[in-house]
Short mmCIF file of N, CA and C in Angstrom, two decimals:
data_model
loop_
_atom_site.label_atom_id
_atom_site.label_comp_id
_atom_site.label_asym_id
_atom_site.label_seq_id
_atom_site.Cartn_x
_atom_site.Cartn_y
_atom_site.Cartn_z
N MET Z 1 -7.06 25.40 -12.05
CA MET Z 1 -5.46 25.37 -11.22
C MET Z 1 -5.53 24.15 -11.98
N THR Z 2 -4.22 23.60 -12.30
CA THR Z 2 -3.76 22.74 -12.76
C THR Z 2 -3.10 21.07 -11.92
N ASP Z 3 -3.47 20.76 -11.80
CA ASP Z 3 -3.14 19.20 -10.84
C ASP Z 3 -1.41 18.36 -11.18
N ARG Z 4 -0.29 18.72 -11.49
CA ARG Z 4 0.36 17.70 -11.44
C ARG Z 4 0.46 16.21 -11.85
N ILE Z 5 -0.30 15.79 -10.35
CA ILE Z 5 -0.56 14.18 -10.56
C ILE Z 5 -1.94 14.41 -10.26
N LEU Z 6 -2.73 15.31 -11.03
CA LEU Z 6 -3.99 14.43 -11.24
C LEU Z 6 -3.53 14.12 -12.99
N ASN Z 7 -3.10 14.97 -13.20
CA ASN Z 7 -2.64 14.76 -14.98
C ASN Z 7 -1.93 13.01 -14.99
N LEU Z 8 -1.04 13.26 -14.13
CA LEU Z 8 -0.86 12.21 -14.30
C LEU Z 8 -1.55 11.03 -13.68
N LEU Z 9 -1.99 11.20 -12.78
CA LEU Z 9 -3.20 10.43 -12.52
C LEU Z 9 -4.60 9.40 -13.77
N GLY Z 10 -4.24 11.14 -14.77
CA GLY Z 10 -5.74 10.23 -16.13
C GLY Z 10 -4.37 9.91 -17.14
N LEU Z 11 -2.96 10.25 -16.77
CA LEU Z 11 -2.09 9.31 -18.18
C LEU Z 11 -2.17 8.24 -17.70
N ALA Z 12 -2.08 7.34 -16.56
CA ALA Z 12 -2.06 6.56 -16.33
C ALA Z 12 -3.32 5.27 -16.15
N LYS Z 13 -4.50 6.40 -16.46
CA LYS Z 13 -5.75 5.40 -16.12
C LYS Z 13 -5.86 5.69 -17.92
N ARG Z 14 -5.66 5.94 -19.07
CA ARG Z 14 -5.37 5.56 -20.02
C ARG Z 14 -4.31 4.55 -21.04
N ALA Z 15 -3.49 4.49 -19.77
CA ALA Z 15 -2.30 3.31 -19.92
C ALA Z 15 -2.45 2.13 -19.24
N GLY Z 16 -3.72 2.40 -19.05
CA GLY Z 16 -4.00 1.28 -18.80
C GLY Z 16 -3.12 0.87 -16.57
N MET Z 17 -2.68 1.83 -15.92
CA MET Z 17 -2.17 1.54 -14.79
C MET Z 17 -3.02 2.21 -14.11
N LEU Z 18 -4.03 1.59 -13.96
CA LEU Z 18 -5.29 1.59 -12.31
C LEU Z 18 -5.99 0.83 -12.30
N THR Z 19 -5.69 0.95 -11.29
CA THR Z 19 -7.89 -0.71 -11.11
C THR Z 19 -7.67 0.00 -9.81
N THR Z 20 -9.27 0.26 -10.33
CA THR Z 20 -10.53 1.84 -9.53
C THR Z 20 -11.48 0.79 -8.79
N GLY Z 21 -11.90 0.80 -7.80
CA GLY Z 21 -12.76 0.06 -6.93
C GLY Z 21 -12.05 -0.01 -6.09
N GLU Z 22 -12.98 -0.66 -4.16
CA GLU Z 22 -12.63 -1.19 -3.27
C GLU Z 22 -11.93 -2.37 -3.43
N GLU Z 23 -12.66 -2.86 -3.66
CA GLU Z 23 -12.38 -4.71 -3.97
C GLU Z 23 -11.34 -4.82 -4.79
N LYS Z 24 -11.22 -4.54 -6.01
CA LYS Z 24 -10.13 -4.39 -7.44
C LYS Z 24 -8.97 -4.29 -6.15
N THR Z 25 -9.23 -2.95 -5.14
CA THR Z 25 -7.46 -2.10 -5.34
C THR Z 25 -7.22 -2.97 -4.28
N ILE Z 26 -8.09 -3.15 -2.85
CA ILE Z 26 -7.81 -3.55 -2.20
C ILE Z 26 -6.73 -5.37 -2.97
N GLU Z 27 -6.78 -5.77 -3.47
CA GLU Z 27 -6.49 -7.31 -3.97
C GLU Z 27 -5.65 -6.53 -5.07
N SER Z 28 -5.64 -5.90 -5.50
CA SER Z 28 -4.34 -5.12 -6.05
C SER Z 28 -3.00 -4.53 -4.50
N ILE Z 29 -3.61 -4.38 -3.14
CA ILE Z 29 -3.18 -3.72 -2.99
C ILE Z 29 -2.25 -5.61 -1.88
N GLN Z 30 -3.26 -6.55 -1.86
CA GLN Z 30 -2.62 -8.29 -1.07
C GLN Z 30 -2.09 -8.50 -2.22
N ARG Z 31 -1.89 -8.13 -3.05
CA ARG Z 31 -1.03 -9.51 -4.68
C ARG Z 31 0.63 -8.69 -4.57
N ASN Z 32 0.35 -6.92 -3.83
CA ASN Z 32 1.60 -6.01 -3.92
C ASN Z 32 1.69 -5.98 -5.50
N ARG Z 33 0.35 -5.42 -6.05
CA ARG Z 33 0.67 -5.09 -7.48
C ARG Z 33 0.41 -3.72 -7.23
N ALA Z 34 0.23 -3.01 -6.46
CA ALA Z 34 -0.57 -1.40 -5.88
C ALA Z 34 1.00 -0.93 -5.48
N LYS Z 35 1.39 0.17 -6.87
CA LYS Z 35 2.63 0.22 -5.94
C LYS Z 35 2.09 2.09 -5.39
N ALA Z 36 0.41 1.78 -5.29
CA ALA Z 36 0.30 4.11 -4.83
C ALA Z 36 -0.77 4.16 -4.78
N VAL Z 37 -2.01 4.38 -4.14
CA VAL Z 37 -3.10 4.50 -4.28
C VAL Z 37 -3.44 5.58 -3.34
N PHE Z 38 -4.63 5.80 -4.54
CA PHE Z 38 -6.06 7.40 -3.69
C PHE Z 38 -6.51 6.97 -3.03
N LEU Z 39 -6.85 7.13 -2.26
CA LEU Z 39 -8.45 7.65 -1.32
C LEU Z 39 -8.69 9.11 -1.57
N ALA Z 40 -10.02 9.11 -1.40
CA ALA Z 40 -10.67 10.52 -1.80
C ALA Z 40 -11.14 10.85 0.10
N SER Z 41 -10.13 12.17 -0.07
CA SER Z 41 -10.81 12.96 1.47
C SER Z 41 -11.84 12.55 1.41
N ASP Z 42 -12.74 12.57 0.97
CA ASP Z 42 -14.42 12.73 1.22
C ASP Z 42 -14.72 11.69 1.39
N ALA Z 43 -14.46 10.07 1.23
CA ALA Z 43 -14.85 8.26 1.82
C ALA Z 43 -15.39 8.25 3.07
N GLY Z 44 -16.04 7.62 2.34
CA GLY Z 44 -17.50 6.80 3.77
C GLY Z 44 -16.00 6.21 5.44
N SER Z 45 -16.33 6.59 6.28
CA SER Z 45 -15.51 6.01 7.09
C SER Z 45 -15.47 4.76 5.93
N SER Z 46 -16.08 3.75 6.80
CA SER Z 46 -15.33 2.10 6.92
C SER Z 46 -14.49 1.54 5.73
N THR Z 47 -14.77 2.64 4.17
CA THR Z 47 -14.18 2.19 3.50
C THR Z 47 -12.52 2.96 3.70
N ALA Z 48 -13.05 4.01 4.05
CA ALA Z 48 -11.60 4.63 4.45
C ALA Z 48 -10.45 4.18 5.24
N LYS Z 49 -11.21 3.54 6.37
CA LYS Z 49 -10.61 2.57 7.66
C LYS Z 49 -9.71 1.61 6.46
N LYS Z 50 -10.57 0.49 6.42
CA LYS Z 50 -10.36 -0.59 5.88
C LYS Z 50 -9.60 -0.52 5.33
N VAL Z 51 -9.10 0.75 3.73
CA VAL Z 51 -8.04 1.19 2.69
C VAL Z 51 -6.74 1.65 3.25
N ARG Z 52 -6.98 2.13 3.90
CA ARG Z 52 -5.92 2.97 4.68
C ARG Z 52 -4.53 1.90 5.53
N ASP Z 53 -6.88 0.63 6.57
CA ASP Z 53 -5.60 0.02 7.08
C ASP Z 53 -5.08 -0.87 6.59
N LYS Z 54 -4.94 -1.66 5.05
CA LYS Z 54 -4.24 -2.20 4.20
C LYS Z 54 -3.15 -2.40 3.48
N CYS Z 55 -2.73 -0.43 3.78
CA CYS Z 55 -1.97 0.05 2.86
C CYS Z 55 -0.89 -0.18 4.33
N ASN Z 56 -1.36 0.53 5.56
CA ASN Z 56 -0.36 0.56 5.87
C ASN Z 56 0.75 -1.29 6.84
N TYR Z 57 -0.59 -1.93 6.28
CA TYR Z 57 -0.69 -3.49 6.54
C TYR Z 57 0.94 -4.08 5.92
N TYR Z 58 0.24 -3.62 4.37
CA TYR Z 58 1.15 -3.84 3.74
C TYR Z 58 2.11 -2.32 2.68
N GLU Z 59 1.81 -1.72 3.91
CA GLU Z 59 2.88 -1.03 3.37
C GLU Z 59 3.70 -0.24 2.21
N ILE Z 60 1.92 0.39 1.72
CA ILE Z 60 2.41 0.89 0.04
C ILE Z 60 1.44 1.86 0.47
N PRO Z 61 1.95 3.66 -0.35
CA PRO Z 61 2.19 4.42 -0.10
C PRO Z 61 0.08 5.10 -0.01
N LEU Z 62 0.36 5.81 0.72
CA LEU Z 62 -1.28 6.70 0.31
C LEU Z 62 -1.83 7.93 0.41
N ILE Z 63 -2.13 8.35 -0.75
CA ILE Z 63 -2.37 9.90 -0.70
C ILE Z 63 -4.15 9.74 -0.79
N ASP Z 64 -4.33 11.07 0.07
CA ASP Z 64 -6.06 10.90 0.62
C ASP Z 64 -5.96 12.15 0.07
N ASP Z 65 -6.02 13.43 -0.86
CA ASP Z 65 -5.41 15.03 -0.98
C ASP Z 65 -7.09 14.75 -1.93
N TYR Z 66 -7.16 14.36 -2.67
CA TYR Z 66 -8.39 14.36 -3.03
C TYR Z 66 -9.36 14.30 -3.30
N THR Z 67 -10.68 15.11 -3.64
CA THR Z 67 -11.81 14.63 -2.98
C THR Z 67 -12.17 13.50 -4.36
N ASN Z 68 -13.10 13.19 -4.06
CA ASN Z 68 -14.31 12.62 -4.92
C ASN Z 68 -13.57 12.76 -6.81
N GLU Z 69 -15.04 14.09 -6.22
CA GLU Z 69 -14.55 14.18 -7.50
C GLU Z 69 -13.93 14.76 -8.35
N ALA Z 70 -12.41 14.58 -7.56
CA ALA Z 70 -11.10 15.35 -8.65
C ALA Z 70 -10.57 14.07 -9.13
N LEU Z 71 -10.94 13.10 -8.06
CA LEU Z 71 -10.16 11.80 -8.72
C LEU Z 71 -11.23 11.50 -10.37
N SER Z 72 -12.58 11.98 -9.45
CA SER Z 72 -13.64 10.72 -10.81
C SER Z 72 -12.92 12.16 -12.99
N SER Z 73 -12.68 13.03 -12.44
CA SER Z 73 -12.55 14.01 -13.00
C SER Z 73 -10.72 13.98 -13.90
N ALA Z 74 -10.56 13.84 -13.07
CA ALA Z 74 -8.71 13.02 -13.24
C ALA Z 74 -9.10 11.43 -14.28
N THR Z 75 -9.64 10.52 -14.06
CA THR Z 75 -10.04 9.65 -14.51
C THR Z 75 -11.27 9.71 -15.00
N GLY Z 76 -11.84 10.85 -15.83
CA GLY Z 76 -13.06 10.55 -16.66
C GLY Z 76 -13.54 9.40 -16.17
N ALA Z 77 -14.15 8.93 -14.59
CA ALA Z 77 -15.00 7.80 -14.64
C ALA Z 77 -16.34 8.20 -13.75
N PRO Z 78 -17.25 8.82 -13.83
CA PRO Z 78 -17.95 8.77 -12.78
C PRO Z 78 -17.82 8.02 -11.40
N ASN Z 79 -17.23 8.24 -10.08
CA ASN Z 79 -17.70 8.11 -8.70
C ASN Z 79 -16.68 6.77 -8.01
N ARG Z 80 -14.78 7.87 -8.28
CA ARG Z 80 -14.33 7.43 -8.12
C ARG Z 80 -13.39 7.71 -7.04
N VAL Z 81 -13.59 6.50 -5.71
CA VAL Z 81 -12.59 7.22 -4.05
C VAL Z 81 -11.66 6.27 -4.01
N VAL Z 82 -12.01 5.16 -4.80
CA VAL Z 82 -11.14 4.15 -4.12
C VAL Z 82 -10.23 3.50 -5.27
N LEU Z 83 -8.44 3.72 -5.45
CA LEU Z 83 -7.69 3.56 -7.05
C LEU Z 83 -6.67 3.20 -6.11
N SER Z 84 -5.76 2.73 -7.22
CA SER Z 84 -4.73 1.70 -7.06
C SER Z 84 -3.48 2.27 -8.79
N VAL Z 85 -2.71 2.32 -8.36
CA VAL Z 85 -1.87 2.93 -9.21
C VAL Z 85 -0.64 1.66 -9.20
N THR Z 86 -0.57 0.84 -11.03
CA THR Z 86 0.11 -0.78 -10.55
C THR Z 86 1.30 -0.31 -11.33
N ASP Z 87 1.98 0.71 -11.93
CA ASP Z 87 3.30 1.30 -12.43
C ASP Z 87 4.19 1.66 -10.92
N THR Z 88 5.12 1.53 -11.21
CA THR Z 88 6.48 1.96 -10.94
C THR Z 88 6.14 3.59 -10.90
N GLY Z 89 6.30 3.66 -12.65
CA GLY Z 89 7.43 5.32 -12.47
C GLY Z 89 5.76 6.21 -12.13
N PHE Z 90 5.16 5.69 -13.03
CA PHE Z 90 3.68 6.64 -12.48
C PHE Z 90 3.75 7.08 -11.21
N SER Z 91 4.17 6.06 -9.98
CA SER Z 91 4.03 6.41 -8.79
C SER Z 91 5.08 6.82 -8.42
N ARG Z 92 5.88 6.40 -8.93
CA ARG Z 92 7.69 7.29 -8.23
C ARG Z 92 7.32 9.27 -8.48
N LYS Z 93 7.32 8.56 -9.74
CA LYS Z 93 6.98 10.53 -9.82
C LYS Z 93 5.26 11.39 -9.24
N MET Z 94 3.82 10.03 -9.00
CA MET Z 94 3.38 11.07 -8.15
C MET Z 94 3.39 11.50 -7.14
N LEU Z 95 4.33 10.66 -6.21
CA LEU Z 95 5.22 10.71 -4.73
C LEU Z 95 6.12 11.61 -4.36
N GLN Z 96 6.98 12.21 -6.11
CA GLN Z 96 7.55 12.57 -5.68
C GLN Z 96 7.14 14.35 -4.81
N LEU Z 97 6.40 14.22 -6.47
CA LEU Z 97 5.71 15.61 -7.11
C LEU Z 97 4.34 15.63 -5.03
N LYS Z 98 4.11 14.66 -5.10
CA LYS Z 98 3.53 14.97 -3.80
C LYS Z 98 4.49 16.02 -2.51
N GLU Z 99 5.66 15.30 -1.96
CA GLU Z 99 6.63 15.64 -1.80
C GLU Z 99 6.61 17.00 -1.74
N LYS Z 100 7.41 17.63 -2.85
CA LYS Z 100 7.28 18.80 -3.07
C LYS Z 100 6.37 19.63 -2.88
N GLY Z 101 5.65 19.30 -2.88
CA GLY Z 101 4.21 19.26 -2.58
C GLY Z 101 3.08 20.52 -4.02
N LYS Z 102 3.04 19.87 -5.15
CA LYS Z 102 2.38 20.47 -6.18
C LYS Z 102 1.61 20.06 -7.00
#
């Protein structure tokens, strides 16, 4: 099964529109660069709480429907648990697809 959101995530990675890793993602949230945040559904509880709290506070959309393995596969990098999309166009399309359930 192909997932259009994961395909877009791969395109965003190749376009240089992703921030990966917990520290860099939180920094991008705090500096209002993050337009959407992906959190692996199997992330550790402390990481998940920290990222969820930051997203809630700064009102950044959070997508937590994908596992670490799915995010890693989509971005072509191992062990991706937290990442942010820094481009408005990519994030808008991903959020539209999420609402439609694609």
